[in-house]
Amino acid sequence: MRISTKTIGRLSHYRRLLAELLEKGQTHVYSHELARLEGGTAAQVRRDLMAIGCTGSPAKGYDVAVLLKDLEGYMPPAECRRCVLVGVGNLGRALLSYFVGRDSQYTVVAAFDADPERTGRVIHGCRCHPLEELDAVVTGESVKVAMLAVPVEAAQGVADALVRSGVVGLVNFAPVRIWVPEGVYVESVDVSMRLERASFYACQRTRGDVK
Amino acid sequence: MRISTKTIGRLSHYRRLLAELLEKGQTHVYSHELARLEGGTAAQVRRDLMAIGCTGSPAKGYDVAVLLKDLEGYMPPAECRRCVLVGVGNLGRALLSYFVGRDSQYTVVAAFDADPERTGRVIHGCRCHPLEELDAVVTGESVKVAMLAVPVEAAQGVADALVRSGVVGLVNFAPVRIWVPEGVYVESVDVSMRLERASFYACQRTRGDVK
DNA sequence: CGATGTGAATAACTTCACAGCA
DNA sequence: TGCTGTGAAGTTATTCACATCG
């Protein structure tokens, strides 16, 4: 059975929430509690968990530790949670600090930048290489996933280079569509669209026709 | 008629694409061209445009200038495209430089940060105020939209303050759910979920594109 | 022709509602 | 009783397919 992209996104979220609950010492959780934390409905949570074969008990709900383990078993294994970053401007540095927290599941094994001013240094524990070393590092480390935080003009070229070096999963922060071969997956984070949508609904309300 | 959130997002894309086409001097565009640029289908583009009453001609497709004008008329007017930013760390600075391009439709009228080291300065043309001045500035400037680029622990408190000052549209970059009163719209940009999903499909070797 | 505009069909996603269990 | 697991129903989103037009 094929699990939808939306469900995968929510499973990721549930995992984060469960890790927090476990840390707090909570041993069991009901679907409606997870739903409230996640912003969805109880039925939705149960469906998502059902999709990957997780079960709970009517009496106590879901066992937090078991559920977390199941989710971790379903989500990418450690070797897929190593990624690289291209572009070490403000956004790139923000991403590095984002993934340096010790509870983060992901590791940025290397960063790259075209600007010599930014390379050769270690930022947030991550070595910053010149772009020329991209292929050697990505191939050498067998990295499959990359984050793209470069200017619009550079995005497609860098994406091509990454794909050539074996990357098959990309998170693109540049506000431009990038083309990749069949079999490569792209997540586009489009900040200006998000801001525009927020403004749109903010406006609607101001105009007085909410909902 | 109610237009879906997804359609709003795509309309925002179309607008950006049309602005580029106009700049290039292209006068007409077919739905399948826009579709290719945006990564969707021609039928989807026509549906979206139909939803807001735009029309083209079978002979030449859509008139770029007219369509752009229509989209601009539908999207938020200038007074809703003024926003504030809270949190001037790396992410916040990245956002400021992002929206400083003169082709950007949006203006960040003020930024705020709790850290006195970061306040009092002008960054990318945007004055950075201490958090204490948030209410005065947001209320005084009648700002309705804000971007939240603060640490997880601070997100809810800042969101509350923003809402109290009249903000009704939020773009939240903190990886945590924030609670807002009925009528306030929140866009959550969840980077770690995006990265995880990219890893998931990279692992699976499945294929797809996500906006 | 090769497009648009659109009803109709299909697919995807979400919620309902209830049996069954502790 | 109050929850899970899940078929069925409902809702939303997307694609199909075709009448129509220059």
Short mmCIF file of C-alpha atoms (C1' of nucleotides) in Angstrom, two decimals:
data_model
loop_
_atom_site.label_atom_id
_atom_site.label_comp_id
_atom_site.label_asym_id
_atom_site.label_seq_id
_atom_site.Cartn_x
_atom_site.Cartn_y
_atom_site.Cartn_z
CA MET A 1 0.00 0.00 0.00
CA ARG A 2 1.17 3.46 -0.91
CA ILE A 3 1.32 6.02 1.87
CA SER A 4 0.60 9.59 0.89
CA THR A 5 3.06 12.44 1.10
CA LYS A 6 0.76 14.18 3.52
CA THR A 7 0.72 11.21 5.84
CA ILE A 8 4.53 10.98 5.74
CA GLY A 9 4.69 14.61 6.80
CA ARG A 10 2.39 14.02 9.73
CA LEU A 11 4.24 10.88 10.80
CA SER A 12 7.37 12.98 10.99
CA HIS A 13 5.54 15.37 13.21
CA TYR A 14 4.15 12.62 15.44
CA ARG A 15 7.63 11.28 15.92
CA ARG A 16 8.86 14.62 17.18
CA LEU A 17 5.91 14.92 19.53
CA LEU A 18 6.36 11.39 20.85
CA ALA A 19 10.03 12.04 21.56
CA GLU A 20 8.97 15.01 23.66
CA LEU A 21 6.32 13.00 25.49
CA LEU A 22 8.79 10.22 26.20
CA GLU A 23 11.24 12.73 27.59
CA LYS A 24 8.53 14.07 29.86
CA GLY A 25 7.97 10.53 31.09
CA GLN A 26 4.51 10.07 29.61
CA THR A 27 4.02 6.38 28.86
CA HIS A 28 0.74 6.34 26.98
CA VAL A 29 -1.07 8.69 24.66
CA TYR A 30 -4.54 8.79 23.12
CA SER A 31 -5.12 9.67 19.50
CA HIS A 32 -7.00 12.77 20.52
CA GLU A 33 -4.04 13.99 22.57
CA LEU A 34 -1.67 13.59 19.64
CA ALA A 35 -4.27 15.25 17.45
CA ARG A 36 -4.45 18.27 19.70
CA LEU A 37 -0.67 18.60 19.79
CA GLU A 38 -0.43 18.27 16.04
CA GLY A 39 -3.43 20.33 15.10
CA GLY A 40 -5.43 17.57 13.43
CA THR A 41 -8.24 15.23 14.36
CA ALA A 42 -8.17 12.01 16.35
CA ALA A 43 -9.49 10.01 13.41
CA GLN A 44 -6.71 11.39 11.25
CA VAL A 45 -4.07 10.32 13.74
CA ARG A 46 -5.50 6.82 13.97
CA ARG A 47 -5.65 6.52 10.18
CA ASP A 48 -2.06 7.66 9.80
CA LEU A 49 -0.84 5.20 12.42
CA MET A 50 -2.96 2.43 10.99
CA ALA A 51 -1.33 3.04 7.62
CA ILE A 52 2.01 1.88 8.95
CA GLY A 53 0.56 -0.86 11.11
CA CYS A 54 0.80 0.76 14.53
CA THR A 55 -1.80 -0.25 17.08
CA GLY A 56 -2.90 0.96 20.47
CA SER A 57 -5.29 -0.30 23.09
CA PRO A 58 -8.72 1.12 23.82
CA ALA A 59 -7.81 1.12 27.48
CA LYS A 60 -4.60 3.12 27.51
CA GLY A 61 -4.23 4.45 23.98
CA TYR A 62 -0.85 4.08 22.32
CA ASP A 63 2.31 3.11 24.19
CA VAL A 64 4.61 6.09 23.66
CA ALA A 65 7.86 4.13 23.62
CA VAL A 66 6.54 1.43 21.29
CA LEU A 67 4.95 3.92 18.93
CA LEU A 68 8.11 6.00 18.79
CA LYS A 69 10.13 2.88 18.00
CA ASP A 70 7.70 1.92 15.24
CA LEU A 71 7.83 5.37 13.73
CA GLU A 72 11.60 5.40 13.86
CA GLY A 73 11.55 2.03 12.14
CA TYR A 74 9.40 3.47 9.41
CA MET A 75 11.16 6.77 8.98
CA PRO A 76 14.54 7.07 7.24
CA PRO A 77 17.35 5.04 8.84
CA ALA A 78 20.52 6.72 10.06
CA GLU A 79 22.39 6.40 6.76
CA CYS A 80 19.68 8.46 5.05
CA ARG A 81 19.71 11.13 7.73
CA ARG A 82 23.08 12.45 6.71
CA CYS A 83 22.84 15.38 4.35
CA VAL A 84 24.84 18.23 2.90
CA LEU A 85 24.08 21.90 2.61
CA VAL A 86 24.94 24.12 -0.31
CA GLY A 87 24.96 27.85 0.37
CA VAL A 88 26.28 29.20 3.66
CA GLY A 89 24.72 32.65 3.66
CA ASN A 90 22.36 33.65 6.42
CA LEU A 91 19.83 31.00 5.48
CA GLY A 92 22.46 28.29 5.28
CA ARG A 93 23.85 29.23 8.67
CA ALA A 94 20.35 29.23 10.11
CA LEU A 95 19.86 25.71 8.77
CA LEU A 96 23.16 24.59 10.27
CA SER A 97 22.27 25.82 13.72
CA TYR A 98 18.84 24.32 13.29
CA PHE A 99 20.24 20.83 12.81
CA VAL A 100 23.00 21.05 15.36
CA GLY A 101 20.73 20.57 18.37
CA ARG A 102 21.50 17.19 19.91
CA ASP A 103 17.89 16.03 19.64
CA SER A 104 17.99 16.57 15.91
CA GLN A 105 17.75 13.35 13.96
CA TYR A 106 19.74 14.80 11.11
CA THR A 107 23.39 15.57 10.56
CA VAL A 108 24.80 18.00 8.06
CA VAL A 109 28.04 16.24 7.16
CA ALA A 110 29.40 19.05 5.00
CA ALA A 111 28.53 22.46 3.66
CA PHE A 112 29.59 24.13 0.42
CA ASP A 113 29.78 27.65 -0.88
CA ALA A 114 31.12 29.36 -3.96
CA ASP A 115 32.45 32.30 -1.95
CA PRO A 116 36.04 31.71 -0.76
CA GLU A 117 35.34 34.03 2.17
CA ARG A 118 32.98 31.45 3.56
CA THR A 119 34.92 28.28 2.95
CA GLY A 120 37.65 26.57 4.94
CA ARG A 121 35.89 27.33 8.18
CA VAL A 122 33.87 25.15 10.51
CA ILE A 123 30.45 26.61 11.20
CA HIS A 124 28.26 25.09 13.90
CA GLY A 125 30.46 22.03 13.78
CA CYS A 126 30.19 21.66 10.04
CA ARG A 127 33.11 22.07 7.68
CA CYS A 128 32.50 24.48 4.84
CA HIS A 129 34.09 23.42 1.55
CA PRO A 130 34.52 25.22 -1.75
CA LEU A 131 32.01 24.14 -4.38
CA GLU A 132 34.75 22.37 -6.32
CA GLU A 133 34.91 19.69 -3.64
CA LEU A 134 31.21 18.95 -3.80
CA ASP A 135 31.43 15.87 -5.95
CA ALA A 136 34.33 14.34 -4.04
CA VAL A 137 32.67 14.80 -0.65
CA VAL A 138 29.14 13.84 -1.63
CA THR A 139 30.30 10.79 -3.55
CA GLY A 140 32.84 9.85 -0.90
CA GLU A 141 30.36 10.08 1.92
CA SER A 142 27.53 8.54 -0.12
CA VAL A 143 25.23 11.37 0.83
CA LYS A 144 21.75 11.02 -0.65
CA VAL A 145 20.06 14.19 0.60
CA ALA A 146 20.91 17.86 0.24
CA MET A 147 19.56 21.26 1.22
CA LEU A 148 19.83 24.03 -1.32
CA ALA A 149 20.21 27.53 0.12
CA VAL A 150 21.80 29.33 -2.80
CA PRO A 151 20.61 32.32 -4.86
CA VAL A 152 18.03 31.73 -7.58
CA GLU A 153 20.59 31.99 -10.38
CA ALA A 154 22.74 29.21 -8.93
CA ALA A 155 20.02 26.80 -7.88
CA GLN A 156 19.61 24.73 -11.03
CA GLY A 157 23.32 24.33 -11.63
CA VAL A 158 24.01 23.24 -8.08
CA ALA A 159 21.06 20.85 -8.16
CA ASP A 160 22.43 19.28 -11.32
CA ALA A 161 25.84 18.84 -9.70
CA LEU A 162 24.28 17.29 -6.61
CA VAL A 163 22.24 14.84 -8.65
CA ARG A 164 25.32 13.91 -10.67
CA SER A 165 27.05 13.09 -7.41
CA GLY A 166 24.29 10.75 -6.31
CA VAL A 167 21.86 12.93 -4.39
CA VAL A 168 18.26 11.73 -4.79
CA GLY A 169 16.46 13.92 -2.25
CA LEU A 170 16.56 17.72 -2.26
CA VAL A 171 15.12 20.49 -0.14
CA ASN A 172 15.13 23.63 -2.24
CA PHE A 173 14.87 27.04 -0.59
CA ALA A 174 15.40 29.10 -3.72
CA PRO A 175 12.20 30.61 -5.07
CA VAL A 176 12.51 28.87 -8.41
CA ARG A 177 11.46 25.55 -9.82
CA ILE A 178 14.36 23.19 -10.30
CA TRP A 179 14.34 20.34 -12.80
CA VAL A 180 15.58 16.95 -11.77
CA PRO A 181 15.67 13.57 -13.46
CA GLU A 182 13.00 10.96 -12.82
CA GLY A 183 13.64 9.32 -9.47
CA VAL A 184 14.92 12.41 -7.66
CA TYR A 185 12.58 13.89 -5.09
CA VAL A 186 12.34 17.64 -4.46
CA GLU A 187 10.76 19.47 -1.56
CA SER A 188 10.33 23.14 -2.34
CA VAL A 189 10.16 25.55 0.56
CA ASP A 190 8.61 28.65 -0.91
CA VAL A 191 8.79 31.38 1.68
CA SER A 192 7.36 34.20 -0.37
CA MET A 193 4.33 32.12 -1.31
CA ARG A 194 3.78 31.37 2.35
CA LEU A 195 4.00 35.01 3.29
CA GLU A 196 1.69 35.95 0.48
CA ARG A 197 -0.87 33.40 1.55
CA ALA A 198 -0.75 34.62 5.13
CA SER A 199 -1.28 38.16 3.87
CA PHE A 200 -4.12 37.01 1.69
CA TYR A 201 -6.05 35.56 4.59
CA ALA A 202 -5.07 38.41 6.90
CA CYS A 203 -6.51 40.77 4.33
CA GLN A 204 -9.69 38.82 3.82
CA ARG A 205 -10.36 39.20 7.46
CA THR A 206 -9.70 42.90 7.38
CA ARG A 207 -12.09 43.19 4.48
CA GLY A 208 -14.59 41.51 6.76
CA ASP A 209 -15.42 38.29 4.95
CA VAL A 210 -13.92 35.67 7.21
CA LYS A 211 -14.85 32.04 6.53
CA MET B 1 -17.34 31.16 -4.06
CA ARG B 2 -14.64 29.90 -1.79
CA ILE B 3 -11.15 29.44 -3.23
CA SER B 4 -8.96 26.77 -1.71
CA THR B 5 -5.70 27.42 0.10
CA LYS B 6 -3.90 25.34 -2.50
CA THR B 7 -5.25 27.46 -5.31
CA ILE B 8 -4.20 30.63 -3.50
CA GLY B 9 -0.68 29.25 -3.25
CA ARG B 10 -0.56 28.49 -6.95
CA LEU B 11 -1.98 31.88 -7.87
CA SER B 12 0.91 33.40 -5.97
CA HIS B 13 3.27 31.34 -8.12
CA TYR B 14 1.56 32.29 -11.32
CA ARG B 15 1.89 35.92 -10.43
CA ARG B 16 5.61 35.60 -9.95
CA LEU B 17 5.98 33.70 -13.20
CA LEU B 18 3.90 36.21 -15.11
CA ALA B 19 5.98 39.08 -13.79
CA GLU B 20 9.04 37.32 -15.18
CA LEU B 21 7.38 36.68 -18.53
CA LEU B 22 6.29 40.28 -18.76
CA GLU B 23 9.82 41.42 -18.03
CA LYS B 24 11.07 39.17 -20.81
CA GLY B 25 8.61 40.83 -23.14
CA GLN B 26 6.37 37.82 -23.68
CA THR B 27 2.84 39.06 -24.37
CA HIS B 28 0.81 35.86 -24.34
CA VAL B 29 1.03 32.54 -22.58
CA TYR B 30 -0.78 29.22 -22.88
CA SER B 31 -1.99 27.29 -19.87
CA HIS B 32 0.39 24.47 -20.68
CA GLU B 33 3.34 26.87 -20.64
CA LEU B 34 2.43 28.19 -17.22
CA ALA B 35 1.87 24.62 -16.12
CA ARG B 36 5.34 23.60 -17.17
CA LEU B 37 6.91 26.57 -15.39
CA GLU B 38 4.97 25.88 -12.26
CA GLY B 39 5.17 22.12 -12.28
CA GLY B 40 1.47 21.40 -12.64
CA THR B 41 -0.92 20.51 -15.40
CA ALA B 42 -2.59 22.73 -17.98
CA ALA B 43 -6.05 21.80 -16.74
CA GLN B 44 -5.02 22.79 -13.23
CA VAL B 45 -3.85 26.19 -14.39
CA ARG B 46 -7.06 26.83 -16.28
CA ARG B 47 -9.16 25.79 -13.26
CA ASP B 48 -7.20 28.07 -10.96
CA LEU B 49 -7.53 31.03 -13.29
CA MET B 50 -11.19 30.29 -13.90
CA ALA B 51 -11.74 30.36 -10.15
CA ILE B 52 -10.92 34.05 -10.05
CA GLY B 53 -12.61 34.85 -13.34
CA CYS B 54 -9.60 35.19 -15.61
CA THR B 55 -10.08 34.28 -19.24
CA GLY B 56 -7.88 33.72 -22.24
CA SER B 57 -8.47 33.12 -25.88
CA PRO B 58 -8.09 29.82 -27.71
CA ALA B 59 -6.08 31.62 -30.31
CA LYS B 60 -3.35 33.25 -28.23
CA GLY B 61 -3.84 31.89 -24.74
CA TYR B 62 -3.78 34.37 -21.87
CA ASP B 63 -2.62 37.96 -22.21
CA VAL B 64 0.33 38.21 -19.84
CA ALA B 65 -0.19 41.84 -18.86
CA VAL B 66 -3.93 41.45 -18.34
CA LEU B 67 -3.56 38.24 -16.37
CA LEU B 68 -0.88 39.75 -14.16
CA LYS B 69 -3.10 42.74 -13.48
CA ASP B 70 -6.01 40.45 -12.59
CA LEU B 71 -3.87 38.41 -10.26
CA GLU B 72 -2.52 41.51 -8.60
CA GLY B 73 -6.07 42.67 -8.16
CA TYR B 74 -6.95 39.45 -6.46
CA MET B 75 -3.86 39.10 -4.31
CA PRO B 76 -3.30 41.22 -1.20
CA PRO B 77 -3.22 45.00 -1.83
CA ALA B 78 -0.23 47.08 -0.81
CA GLU B 79 -1.46 47.84 2.69
CA CYS B 80 -1.50 44.11 3.47
CA ARG B 81 1.94 43.52 2.05
CA ARG B 82 3.66 45.32 4.91
CA CYS B 83 4.83 42.95 7.61
CA VAL B 84 7.11 42.74 10.59
CA LEU B 85 9.72 40.19 11.54
CA VAL B 86 10.42 38.92 15.03
CA GLY B 87 13.78 37.27 15.56
CA VAL B 88 16.88 38.61 13.86
CA GLY B 89 19.16 35.60 14.12
CA ASN B 90 20.51 33.98 10.99
CA LEU B 91 17.08 32.98 9.78
CA GLY B 92 15.65 36.42 10.41
CA ARG B 93 18.50 38.08 8.55
CA ALA B 94 18.02 35.64 5.69
CA LEU B 95 14.36 36.62 5.54
CA LEU B 96 15.25 40.31 5.56
CA SER B 97 17.62 39.96 2.63
CA TYR B 98 15.03 37.79 0.91
CA PHE B 99 12.44 40.55 0.97
CA VAL B 100 14.73 43.45 0.30
CA GLY B 101 14.99 42.80 -3.44
CA ARG B 102 13.21 45.65 -5.17
CA ASP B 103 11.07 43.19 -7.17
CA SER B 104 9.72 41.82 -3.94
CA GLN B 105 6.08 42.64 -3.40
CA TYR B 106 6.54 42.67 0.35
CA THR B 107 8.11 45.11 2.77
CA VAL B 108 9.38 44.32 6.22
CA VAL B 109 8.60 47.57 8.00
CA ALA B 110 10.30 46.66 11.26
CA ALA B 111 12.14 43.84 12.96
CA PHE B 112 12.30 42.91 16.64
CA ASP B 113 14.61 40.93 18.84
CA ALA B 114 14.98 40.27 22.54
CA ASP B 115 18.76 40.44 22.35
CA PRO B 116 20.03 44.02 22.89
CA GLU B 117 23.10 43.14 20.82
CA ARG B 118 20.87 42.91 17.79
CA THR B 119 18.65 45.91 18.31
CA GLY B 120 19.11 49.57 17.46
CA ARG B 121 20.69 48.69 14.15
CA VAL B 122 19.37 48.81 10.62
CA ILE B 123 19.76 45.48 8.85
CA HIS B 124 19.10 45.26 5.13
CA GLY B 125 17.29 48.56 5.38
CA CYS B 126 15.09 47.43 8.22
CA ARG B 127 15.27 48.92 11.68
CA CYS B 128 15.66 46.39 14.46
CA HIS B 129 13.76 47.27 17.63
CA PRO B 130 13.79 45.76 21.10
CA LEU B 131 10.82 43.49 21.76
CA GLU B 132 9.36 46.04 24.17
CA GLU B 133 8.53 48.30 21.26
CA LEU B 134 6.60 45.61 19.40
CA ASP B 135 3.14 46.71 20.39
CA ALA B 136 3.80 50.39 19.74
CA VAL B 137 5.22 49.81 16.27
CA VAL B 138 2.79 47.12 15.13
CA THR B 139 -0.21 49.04 16.37
CA GLY B 140 1.12 52.36 15.12
CA GLU B 141 1.85 51.04 11.66
CA SER B 142 -1.32 48.93 11.55
CA VAL B 143 0.67 45.89 10.50
CA LYS B 144 -1.47 42.81 9.98
CA VAL B 145 1.14 40.21 9.05
CA ALA B 146 4.25 38.94 10.82
CA MET B 147 7.02 36.42 10.36
CA LEU B 148 8.17 34.52 13.42
CA ALA B 149 11.82 33.48 13.40
CA VAL B 150 12.44 33.03 17.12
CA PRO B 151 13.49 29.98 19.13
CA VAL B 152 10.87 27.37 20.00
CA GLU B 153 10.58 28.52 23.61
CA ALA B 154 9.73 32.08 22.62
CA ALA B 155 7.36 31.37 19.74
CA GLN B 156 4.04 31.16 21.56
CA GLY B 157 4.67 34.21 23.71
CA VAL B 158 5.68 36.34 20.77
CA ALA B 159 2.73 35.11 18.74
CA ASP B 160 0.40 36.11 21.56
CA ALA B 161 1.94 39.57 21.70
CA LEU B 162 1.63 39.98 17.94
CA VAL B 163 -2.00 38.95 17.95
CA ARG B 164 -2.69 41.33 20.82
CA SER B 165 -1.24 44.12 18.71
CA GLY B 166 -3.54 43.35 15.81
CA VAL B 167 -1.64 40.85 13.68
CA VAL B 168 -4.02 38.40 11.96
CA GLY B 169 -1.63 36.56 9.62
CA LEU B 170 1.50 34.74 10.79
CA VAL B 171 4.29 32.79 9.14
CA ASN B 172 5.85 30.62 11.81
CA PHE B 173 9.32 29.18 11.31
CA ALA B 174 9.69 27.68 14.78
CA PRO B 175 9.21 23.92 14.82
CA VAL B 176 6.34 24.08 17.23
CA ARG B 177 2.60 24.48 16.96
CA ILE B 178 1.40 27.88 18.03
CA TRP B 179 -2.10 28.55 19.24
CA VAL B 180 -3.97 31.57 17.99
CA PRO B 181 -7.52 32.82 18.42
CA GLU B 182 -10.19 32.09 15.87
CA GLY B 183 -9.75 34.34 12.86
CA VAL B 184 -5.95 34.47 12.93
CA TYR B 185 -4.27 32.59 10.10
CA VAL B 186 -0.99 30.72 10.58
CA GLU B 187 1.35 29.34 7.94
CA SER B 188 3.83 26.92 9.46
CA VAL B 189 7.11 26.41 7.69
CA ASP B 190 8.40 23.15 9.09
CA VAL B 191 11.91 22.68 7.80
CA SER B 192 12.75 19.51 9.66
CA MET B 193 9.63 17.82 8.39
CA ARG B 194 10.55 18.82 4.87
CA LEU B 195 14.04 17.44 5.24
CA GLU B 196 12.71 14.25 6.74
CA ARG B 197 10.28 13.77 3.91
CA ALA B 198 13.00 14.33 1.34
CA SER B 199 15.11 11.72 3.15
CA PHE B 200 12.19 9.35 3.24
CA TYR B 201 11.71 9.40 -0.48
CA ALA B 202 15.44 9.45 -1.14
CA CYS B 203 15.58 6.21 0.79
CA GLN B 204 12.58 4.76 -0.96
CA ARG B 205 13.86 5.82 -4.33
CA THR B 206 10.36 6.98 -5.08
CA ARG B 207 9.57 9.83 -7.34
CA GLY B 208 7.73 13.08 -6.92
CA ASP B 209 7.67 16.79 -6.42
CA VAL B 210 6.16 18.65 -3.58
CA LYS B 211 5.30 22.24 -3.32
"C1'" DC C 1 -6.26 22.71 -36.12
"C1'" DG C 2 -4.95 23.72 -31.11
"C1'" DA C 3 -6.47 26.40 -27.56
"C1'" DT C 4 -9.97 27.67 -23.78
"C1'" DG C 5 -13.77 26.85 -20.42
"C1'" DT C 6 -16.14 23.56 -18.00
"C1'" DG C 7 -19.44 19.63 -16.73
"C1'" DA C 8 -18.56 15.08 -15.50
"C1'" DA C 9 -15.60 11.52 -13.82
"C1'" DT C 10 -12.05 10.17 -11.00
"C1'" DA C 11 -8.83 10.22 -7.40
"C1'" DA C 12 -7.19 11.66 -3.03
"C1'" DC C 13 -8.05 12.88 1.48
"C1'" DT C 14 -10.76 13.38 5.69
"C1'" DT C 15 -14.40 12.54 8.75
"C1'" DC C 16 -18.25 9.84 10.45
"C1'" DA C 17 -19.94 6.36 13.03
"C1'" DC C 18 -20.02 2.21 15.16
"C1'" DA C 19 -18.54 -2.69 16.43
"C1'" DG C 20 -15.72 -4.52 19.76
"C1'" DC C 21 -12.75 -4.55 23.46
"C1'" DA C 22 -10.65 -3.82 28.36
"C1'" DT D 1 -17.52 3.81 29.78
"C1'" DG D 2 -14.19 5.73 26.40
"C1'" DC D 3 -11.09 4.30 23.40
"C1'" DT D 4 -9.21 1.84 19.02
"C1'" DG D 5 -9.66 0.15 14.28
"C1'" DT D 6 -11.98 0.57 10.22
"C1'" DG D 7 -15.73 0.23 6.54
"C1'" DA D 8 -18.56 3.63 4.64
"C1'" DA D 9 -19.71 8.20 3.64
"C1'" DG D 10 -18.50 12.67 2.72
"C1'" DT D 11 -15.58 16.23 1.02
"C1'" DT D 12 -12.06 18.31 -1.64
"C1'" DA D 13 -8.84 18.29 -5.42
"C1'" DT D 14 -7.43 16.94 -9.84
"C1'" DT D 15 -7.89 15.19 -14.34
"C1'" DC D 16 -10.61 13.93 -18.37
"C1'" DA D 17 -12.86 14.97 -22.33
"C1'" DC D 18 -15.32 17.58 -25.32
"C1'" DA D 19 -18.17 21.51 -27.14
"C1'" DT D 20 -16.71 25.69 -28.92
"C1'" DC D 21 -14.28 29.30 -31.02
"C1'" DG D 22 -10.92 32.16 -33.85
#
